Amino acid sequence: MTSWTDIASALAARIETAGFDVFGAIAVGVYNRSLPAALFDYRLPELGDERALVLVVGNTRRMWPRFLAAHASNELATQAHPVDVYSKRHIEAAATQLAAQLGVRHAARYSSEPPPEAVAMQRLAVLAGAAELAPTGLCVHPVHGPWLSLRAAVVFETPGPSSNPSPPTCSTCMQRPCIAAREQVAHAAGDAGFTRESFDAHWQAWLAMRDACPVGRRARFSDQQIRYHYLKHQGILHEPQH
């Protein structure tokens, strides 16, 4: 039987050229058992065995130029959510090919999907050793800091690790500047609270909270990627590159 580390490496090799470079691994049952009753619909398929491997997949700033090239050259430009389509297309193709090569079943879920296909991606990323959860609620990678996006969870019919803690980042941070930035976000939101409308109106305060993290400053997204990430305006994708 192929080991989970070999499967993780093989999947990474197949999608790294598309810009997906954040990974974590855990047994799917560990994730499913961690979910409260209110998140029952966020469970992942176990493929007949709660020990089945689930890989969480994400990206850093490396994906952006690859996505833009694809967006400019194919039908992604007509999609309402082109980053989601790009992510699903590459990850699904690679996972399907790998599972067929190994002769195992697989199942994939994506961060853009609603229940019952949804995944508690931050919870999964923490359990799978891809990141720690900051006091702000952001996932923080030990190298890239908060500059990552979680895209997919892929389950393979082979045993995964029962534990896989991330290297300490937030838990050893003595500065904690993100807490003060979080207070500024709450102040900006005011009585409206953390609604979609409040987020759109005060997205720069949310960005400042991300910028406050001392980890991964060199991994900061480009200005274009940041604005699209927060605003989702299609016109941003057509801006000239500098």
XYZ file of C-alpha atoms in Angstrom:
242
model
C 0.000 0.000 0.000
C 1.285 3.467 -0.911
C 2.067 5.593 2.146
C 0.253 8.841 2.825
C 3.523 10.771 2.522
C 4.046 9.384 -0.975
C 0.493 10.349 -1.957
C 0.923 13.839 -0.550
C 4.193 14.278 -2.442
C 2.685 12.921 -5.657
C -0.317 15.268 -5.502
C 1.937 18.227 -4.704
C 4.139 17.424 -7.700
C 1.112 17.368 -9.993
C -0.310 20.749 -8.985
C 2.674 22.831 -7.924
C 3.101 24.177 -11.471
C -0.424 25.603 -11.181
C 0.672 27.453 -8.030
C -0.732 25.249 -5.257
C 1.986 25.036 -2.634
C 0.334 24.699 0.793
C -0.435 21.200 2.057
C -1.404 19.380 5.231
C -2.458 15.820 6.052
C -4.604 14.070 8.665
C -6.891 11.068 8.991
C -10.366 12.118 7.906
C -11.958 10.690 11.060
C -9.886 13.054 13.218
C -11.407 15.988 11.366
C -14.950 14.580 11.350
C -14.894 13.845 15.092
C -13.714 17.388 15.799
C -16.862 18.930 14.315
C -19.621 20.098 16.645
C -23.181 19.008 15.941
C -23.926 22.347 14.284
C -21.351 21.547 11.599
C -22.529 18.017 10.850
C -22.993 18.908 7.165
C -19.305 19.814 6.985
C -18.200 16.204 7.458
C -15.948 14.693 4.816
C -16.536 11.262 3.235
C -14.521 8.539 4.931
C -14.550 6.100 1.982
C -15.320 3.220 4.321
C -12.550 3.888 6.837
C -12.194 6.781 9.272
C -8.414 6.408 8.954
C -8.577 7.541 5.302
C -6.142 10.268 4.352
C -7.379 13.810 3.780
C -5.054 16.379 2.278
C -5.793 20.066 2.639
C -4.579 22.080 -0.343
C -3.962 25.810 -0.545
C -1.897 28.431 -2.280
C 0.354 31.396 -1.601
C 1.182 34.295 -3.904
C 2.802 31.825 -6.336
C -0.579 30.942 -7.791
C -1.496 34.451 -8.884
C 0.609 34.896 -12.064
C -0.286 31.375 -13.172
C -3.974 32.070 -12.642
C -3.780 35.385 -14.495
C -2.110 33.694 -17.469
C -4.879 31.092 -17.578
C -7.542 33.750 -17.144
C -6.193 35.696 -20.108
C -5.943 32.716 -22.424
C -9.100 30.638 -21.909
C -12.742 30.656 -20.880
C -11.990 31.562 -17.251
C -12.649 35.168 -18.233
C -16.353 34.367 -18.619
C -16.682 32.706 -15.217
C -18.303 34.514 -12.284
C -15.751 33.043 -9.869
C -12.683 32.283 -11.967
C -10.258 31.572 -9.117
C -12.604 28.898 -7.766
C -12.978 27.367 -11.224
C -9.205 27.421 -11.782
C -8.564 25.785 -8.417
C -11.155 23.055 -8.826
C -10.092 22.300 -12.380
C -6.442 21.701 -11.507
C -6.894 19.969 -8.168
C -9.695 17.678 -9.358
C -7.803 16.605 -12.481
C -4.645 15.835 -10.521
C -6.454 13.963 -7.739
C -8.493 11.903 -10.204
C -5.411 10.916 -12.200
C -3.442 10.057 -9.069
C -6.239 7.950 -7.576
C -6.625 6.060 -10.858
C -2.895 5.430 -11.017
C -2.876 4.072 -7.459
C -6.117 2.119 -7.848
C -7.793 3.805 -4.855
C -10.989 5.801 -4.388
C -10.909 9.493 -3.684
C -13.316 12.354 -2.963
C -12.713 16.089 -3.152
C -14.449 19.061 -1.572
C -13.731 22.734 -2.233
C -13.735 25.840 -0.073
C -16.154 27.596 -2.413
C -18.901 24.986 -2.038
C -21.921 25.407 0.271
C -23.241 22.675 2.614
C -23.565 19.736 2.314
C -20.363 19.889 0.232
C -18.715 22.504 2.459
C -15.623 21.950 4.578
C -14.528 23.729 7.767
C -11.286 24.580 5.991
C -9.570 26.458 8.806
C -10.305 23.672 11.286
C -8.999 21.106 8.808
C -5.859 23.131 8.055
C -4.987 23.369 11.750
C -5.565 19.661 12.371
C -3.591 18.754 9.245
C -0.535 20.765 10.263
C -0.826 23.388 7.521
C -1.284 26.369 9.855
C -2.066 27.596 13.337
C -5.164 29.608 14.167
C -4.326 33.165 15.239
C -6.265 35.132 17.883
C -7.716 37.087 14.951
C -9.267 33.954 13.456
C -6.807 33.901 10.554
C -4.848 30.789 9.659
C -1.107 31.448 9.927
C 1.415 29.301 8.065
C 4.830 28.872 9.739
C 6.619 30.308 6.669
C 4.022 32.305 4.726
C 2.166 33.730 7.710
C -1.451 34.719 6.974
C -0.738 34.991 3.239
C -2.383 31.793 2.101
C -5.738 30.734 0.717
C -7.263 27.335 1.462
C -8.800 25.720 -1.596
C -9.628 22.031 -1.209
C -9.793 18.885 0.884
C -8.981 15.665 -0.956
C -9.666 12.275 0.639
C -7.787 9.181 -0.527
C -8.521 5.553 0.321
C -5.301 4.997 2.255
C -4.511 5.519 5.949
C -3.536 9.046 6.972
C -1.731 10.298 10.105
C -3.626 10.386 13.391
C -1.926 13.654 14.363
C 0.099 16.244 12.494
C 0.651 19.448 14.467
C 1.920 22.548 12.717
C 5.238 24.088 13.809
C 4.441 26.743 16.435
C 3.867 30.254 15.115
C 1.109 32.157 16.915
C 1.499 30.115 20.089
C 5.082 31.354 20.493
C 4.555 34.934 19.273
C 5.421 37.447 21.987
C 4.402 40.553 19.996
C 0.773 39.776 19.129
C 0.224 42.993 17.135
C -2.728 41.332 15.445
C -4.837 41.721 18.561
C -4.729 45.519 18.420
C -5.501 45.342 14.697
C -8.475 43.110 15.460
C -9.792 45.735 17.855
C -9.604 48.284 15.044
C -11.673 45.978 12.841
C -14.311 45.695 15.564
C -14.328 49.475 15.945
C -14.743 49.956 12.184
C -17.592 47.444 12.057
C -19.376 49.199 14.917
C -22.983 48.296 15.598
C -23.250 46.558 12.218
C -21.022 43.751 13.452
C -19.118 41.425 11.149
C -21.524 41.377 8.218
C -20.742 41.094 4.507
C -21.699 44.745 4.057
C -19.433 45.805 6.900
C -16.586 43.757 5.448
C -16.965 45.377 2.024
C -17.026 48.847 3.546
C -14.038 48.300 5.814
C -11.930 45.729 3.949
C -8.785 47.799 4.440
C -9.144 47.404 8.217
C -9.311 43.630 7.698
C -6.222 43.855 5.498
C -4.417 45.804 8.206
C -5.134 42.955 10.600
C -3.447 40.565 8.186
C -0.553 42.963 7.639
C -0.002 43.179 11.392
C 1.252 39.592 11.571
C 5.079 39.521 11.819
C 5.285 36.124 10.118
C 5.652 35.801 6.343
C 5.987 39.458 5.409
C 7.891 38.516 2.242
C 4.987 36.261 1.260
C 2.497 39.147 1.144
C 0.119 38.944 -1.806
C 0.547 41.452 -4.622
C -1.657 44.550 -4.449
C -3.776 43.209 -7.302
C -4.224 39.826 -5.639
C -5.124 41.506 -2.356
C -7.770 43.761 -3.905
C -9.339 40.900 -5.815
C -9.216 38.671 -2.744
C -11.143 41.227 -0.703
C -13.350 42.920 -3.303
C -13.934 40.217 -5.967
C -14.324 42.862 -8.688
C -13.806 41.277 -12.103
C -12.262 44.429 -13.534
C -9.255 44.022 -11.252
C -8.248 40.924 -13.222
C -7.897 42.952 -16.422
C -5.503 45.533 -15.040
C -2.051 45.680 -16.709
C 0.769 43.940 -14.866
C 3.748 45.944 -13.693
